């Protein structure tokens, strides 16, 4: 883990505790405050001011691209490269090709969304940093990385303790 | 949700209908009635075609309200509780709908070929279909449909209203099996209702997907009307603490989804007929692809699918009031155009007939519908505050 950052993490044992702590810690002005939870938490995005993911835009653009590719592909195959008369219809009959175009739109959009998600999350990863092994089952964590503009190890430690963290750990992420 | 649990705000009570709205509804009802009577005297065929559009449009919204209520009872949806009363209020039209339905039975022989003995005598296909398409069975079907709809709606909505007083949790549980039966009943009756009233205009034509087509337009326009009713109530503070843009966001997602669904079904119907190219099916699309009707067909694809699709795609679009109002109005207008496109080529297949009678008779029906809805909402509470699942709806939060 060469590019991992030092962090200070506080561990809470309840969702409500974490959310209360996140609100108060955010008010201290940290700009890279992060949270880890075993399941999605309502409202945590707003509290931590996490920007929206831009994956939907990738989906949209790739969907449009899939639509364009499908249109070109059906025309090239059925009307240009190897014209084939089916049922006396015009060579390039849009109605017959819309299912193909539609499926290609969905295929491009869906696969690129999943692909973008995997790349942006840095997956696959076989040595994830472990702050606390129980964070995937019943514990919740807040942490501040060392490149935060207000990073001050002692202050953060005492703040997390004050906010009811059951444990404060120095770790890497 | 354990953070920031909201206390139940004060009960918003029932709706006070603004005087202006009452004047508008009364005016449009009168105008619609006068136009209908006048057109009936001048040109009964045109009058009954216009009547069918208005009748089917408001019946669709009304049954849509029933379907949406039953669907959410059945799936035990929590988020929808605070807006459920709006969809329940749509069923208040059903008893009046019965009256309009009986009225329609008397106009039916004017527009349906299969109720005209002279045409049947020369048409072997209609003679063949007479086992189903005949006056007696038509009357029986219509009456059975309405009796079933009114009975189920009375029971399901009645339980919900009873809960406002007693707060009895069991009423919610009782509504689950009722709603399951109600939805099964709805699927069959609504399909046959759309087939009997709209598809039967072209008695030679048949499309096995027609019921689904009518259903897709129903859900789309239902969401549009619910959003248009809820937004002013949110803005004047009546639903403060109960309904906010999070609920609207989810309704708008439904509207977006069923915009795509409508296009999917409409295209499925078109493509199979186009591909098979059988004369007994293609004659439905022939007049609709020529002259003025071709323009209406293209307008349907553009403004009932493509424009709402892109207009509802971004997240902000589903949370911006002015934008949602514009898209919802467009969808409601296009639902009218869709019905006009289904019905009117039977009246005149060479040119698009759209004049004062069509618009005023439709608006008259819509005003009657809105009158029953606002009357229901002014007699009952706007939010079922004693529903056991209301906590979920109070804390409803849509991240994406």
Coordinates of C-alpha atoms in Angstrom, one line a residue, chain A:
Chain A
X1 CA 0.0 0.0 0.0
X2 CA 2.3 2.7 -1.2
X3 CA -0.2 5.4 -2.0
X4 CA -2.4 5.0 1.1
X5 CA -2.8 7.9 3.4
X6 CA -2.6 8.0 7.2
X7 CA -5.9 8.5 8.8
X8 CA -7.5 8.9 12.2
X9 CA -10.7 7.0 12.6
X10 CA -13.3 7.0 15.2
X11 CA -15.5 3.9 15.7
X12 CA -19.2 4.2 16.7
X13 CA -21.5 1.3 17.5
X14 CA -24.8 2.9 16.3
X15 CA -26.1 4.6 13.2
X16 CA -27.6 7.4 15.2
X17 CA -24.3 8.0 17.0
X18 CA -22.4 8.2 13.8
X19 CA -24.8 10.6 12.1
X20 CA -24.8 12.9 15.2
X21 CA -21.0 12.8 15.3
X22 CA -20.7 13.4 11.5
X23 CA -22.9 16.5 11.8
X24 CA -20.8 18.0 14.6
X25 CA -17.5 16.9 13.1
X26 CA -18.4 18.5 9.8
X27 CA -19.2 21.7 11.6
X28 CA -15.5 21.8 12.7
X29 CA -14.6 22.5 9.1
X30 CA -13.0 19.3 7.8
X31 CA -13.1 19.1 4.1
X32 CA -12.2 15.4 3.6
X33 CA -14.2 13.9 6.4
X34 CA -15.3 10.4 5.4
X35 CA -17.6 7.7 6.8
X36 CA -17.7 3.9 6.5
X37 CA -20.9 2.0 7.2
X38 CA -22.0 -1.6 6.7
X39 CA -25.1 -0.4 4.8
X40 CA -26.3 2.9 3.1
X41 CA -27.2 5.6 5.5
X42 CA -30.0 8.1 4.6
X43 CA -28.8 11.7 4.7
X44 CA -25.1 11.0 5.1
X45 CA -24.4 12.4 1.6
X46 CA -25.8 15.8 2.6
X47 CA -24.1 15.8 6.0
X48 CA -20.6 15.0 4.6
X49 CA -21.3 17.1 1.4
X50 CA -20.3 14.2 -0.8
X51 CA -20.8 15.4 -4.4
X52 CA -23.0 13.3 -6.7
X53 CA -21.4 10.6 -8.7
X54 CA -20.8 11.4 -12.4
X55 CA -21.5 7.8 -13.5
X56 CA -25.0 8.8 -14.7
X57 CA -23.4 11.1 -17.3
X58 CA -21.2 8.2 -18.5
X59 CA -24.4 6.1 -18.8
X60 CA -26.1 8.8 -20.8
X61 CA -23.3 9.4 -23.2
X62 CA -22.6 5.7 -23.7
X63 CA -26.3 5.1 -24.2
X64 CA -26.4 7.7 -27.0
X65 CA -23.3 6.2 -28.5
X66 CA -24.8 2.7 -28.4
X67 CA -27.9 4.2 -30.1
X68 CA -25.7 5.7 -32.8
X69 CA -23.6 2.5 -33.3
X70 CA -26.8 0.4 -33.5
X71 CA -28.2 2.7 -36.1
X72 CA -25.0 2.7 -38.2
X73 CA -24.5 -1.1 -37.7
X74 CA -28.0 -2.1 -38.8
X75 CA -27.7 0.1 -41.9
X76 CA -24.2 -1.1 -42.7
X77 CA -25.1 -4.8 -42.4
X78 CA -28.6 -4.9 -43.9
X79 CA -28.6 -2.2 -46.4
X80 CA -25.0 -1.3 -47.5
X81 CA -22.5 -4.1 -47.1
X82 CA -24.8 -7.1 -47.9
X83 CA -28.3 -5.9 -48.9
X84 CA -30.8 -8.6 -48.1
X85 CA -34.4 -8.3 -49.1
X86 CA -36.7 -9.6 -46.3
X87 CA -40.4 -9.8 -46.9
X88 CA -40.3 -7.1 -49.6
X89 CA -39.6 -4.4 -47.1
X90 CA -37.2 -1.6 -47.8
X91 CA -33.6 -2.6 -47.3
X92 CA -33.2 -0.3 -44.3
X93 CA -36.5 -0.4 -42.4
X94 CA -36.2 1.4 -39.2
X95 CA -39.1 -0.4 -37.5
X96 CA -37.4 -3.7 -37.9
X97 CA -34.1 -2.5 -36.5
X98 CA -35.4 -0.5 -33.5
X99 CA -35.2 -3.6 -31.3
X100 CA -31.5 -4.0 -32.2
X101 CA -30.8 -0.3 -31.7
X102 CA -32.6 -0.3 -28.4
X103 CA -30.7 -3.4 -27.1
X104 CA -27.4 -1.9 -28.2
X105 CA -28.3 1.4 -26.4
X106 CA -29.0 -0.6 -23.2
X107 CA -26.0 -2.8 -23.6
X108 CA -23.5 0.1 -24.0
X109 CA -25.2 2.1 -21.2
X110 CA -25.3 -0.8 -18.7
X111 CA -21.9 -2.3 -19.3
X112 CA -20.1 1.1 -19.3
X113 CA -21.9 2.1 -16.0
X114 CA -20.7 -1.1 -14.4
X115 CA -17.2 -0.7 -15.9
X116 CA -17.0 2.9 -14.8
X117 CA -18.1 2.0 -11.3
X118 CA -15.4 -0.7 -11.0
X119 CA -12.7 1.6 -12.3
X120 CA -13.7 4.6 -10.2
X121 CA -13.8 2.4 -7.0
X122 CA -10.4 1.1 -7.7
X123 CA -11.6 -2.5 -8.0
X124 CA -10.6 -5.3 -8.0
X125 CA -8.4 -4.9 -4.9
X126 CA -7.0 -7.8 -3.0
X127 CA -5.4 -5.9 -0.1
X128 CA -8.0 -3.4 1.1
X129 CA -7.0 -1.3 4.1
X130 CA -8.6 -2.6 7.3
X131 CA -9.5 0.0 9.8
X132 CA -11.6 -2.3 11.9
X133 CA -12.7 -5.7 10.9
X134 CA -16.3 -5.2 12.2
X135 CA -17.0 -2.2 9.9
X136 CA -18.6 -4.5 7.5
X137 CA -21.0 -6.0 10.0
X138 CA -22.1 -3.8 12.9
X139 CA -19.8 -0.8 13.5
X140 CA -19.6 2.6 11.9
X141 CA -16.6 4.8 11.4
X142 CA -15.7 8.4 10.7
X143 CA -12.2 9.3 9.6
X144 CA -10.1 12.2 8.6
X145 CA -7.2 11.7 6.2
X146 CA -3.9 13.5 6.8
X147 CA -4.3 15.7 3.8
X148 CA -7.3 17.4 5.3
X149 CA -6.8 21.1 5.6
X150 CA -7.6 21.0 9.3
X151 CA -5.7 17.8 10.1
X152 CA -4.4 17.8 13.7
X153 CA -4.0 14.4 15.2
X154 CA -4.5 15.3 18.8
X155 CA -7.4 17.6 18.2
X156 CA -9.2 15.0 16.1
X157 CA -8.6 12.3 18.6
X158 CA -10.1 14.3 21.4
X159 CA -13.0 15.5 19.2
X160 CA -13.9 11.9 18.3
X161 CA -13.8 10.9 21.9
X162 CA -15.9 13.8 22.9
X163 CA -18.5 12.9 20.3
X164 CA -18.8 9.4 21.8
X165 CA -16.5 7.2 19.8
X166 CA -16.0 3.9 21.5
X167 CA -12.5 3.7 20.0
X168 CA -10.1 6.0 18.1
X169 CA -7.6 4.4 15.8
X170 CA -4.6 5.5 13.7
X171 CA -4.7 3.6 10.5
X172 CA -4.2 3.8 6.8
X173 CA -6.7 4.2 3.9

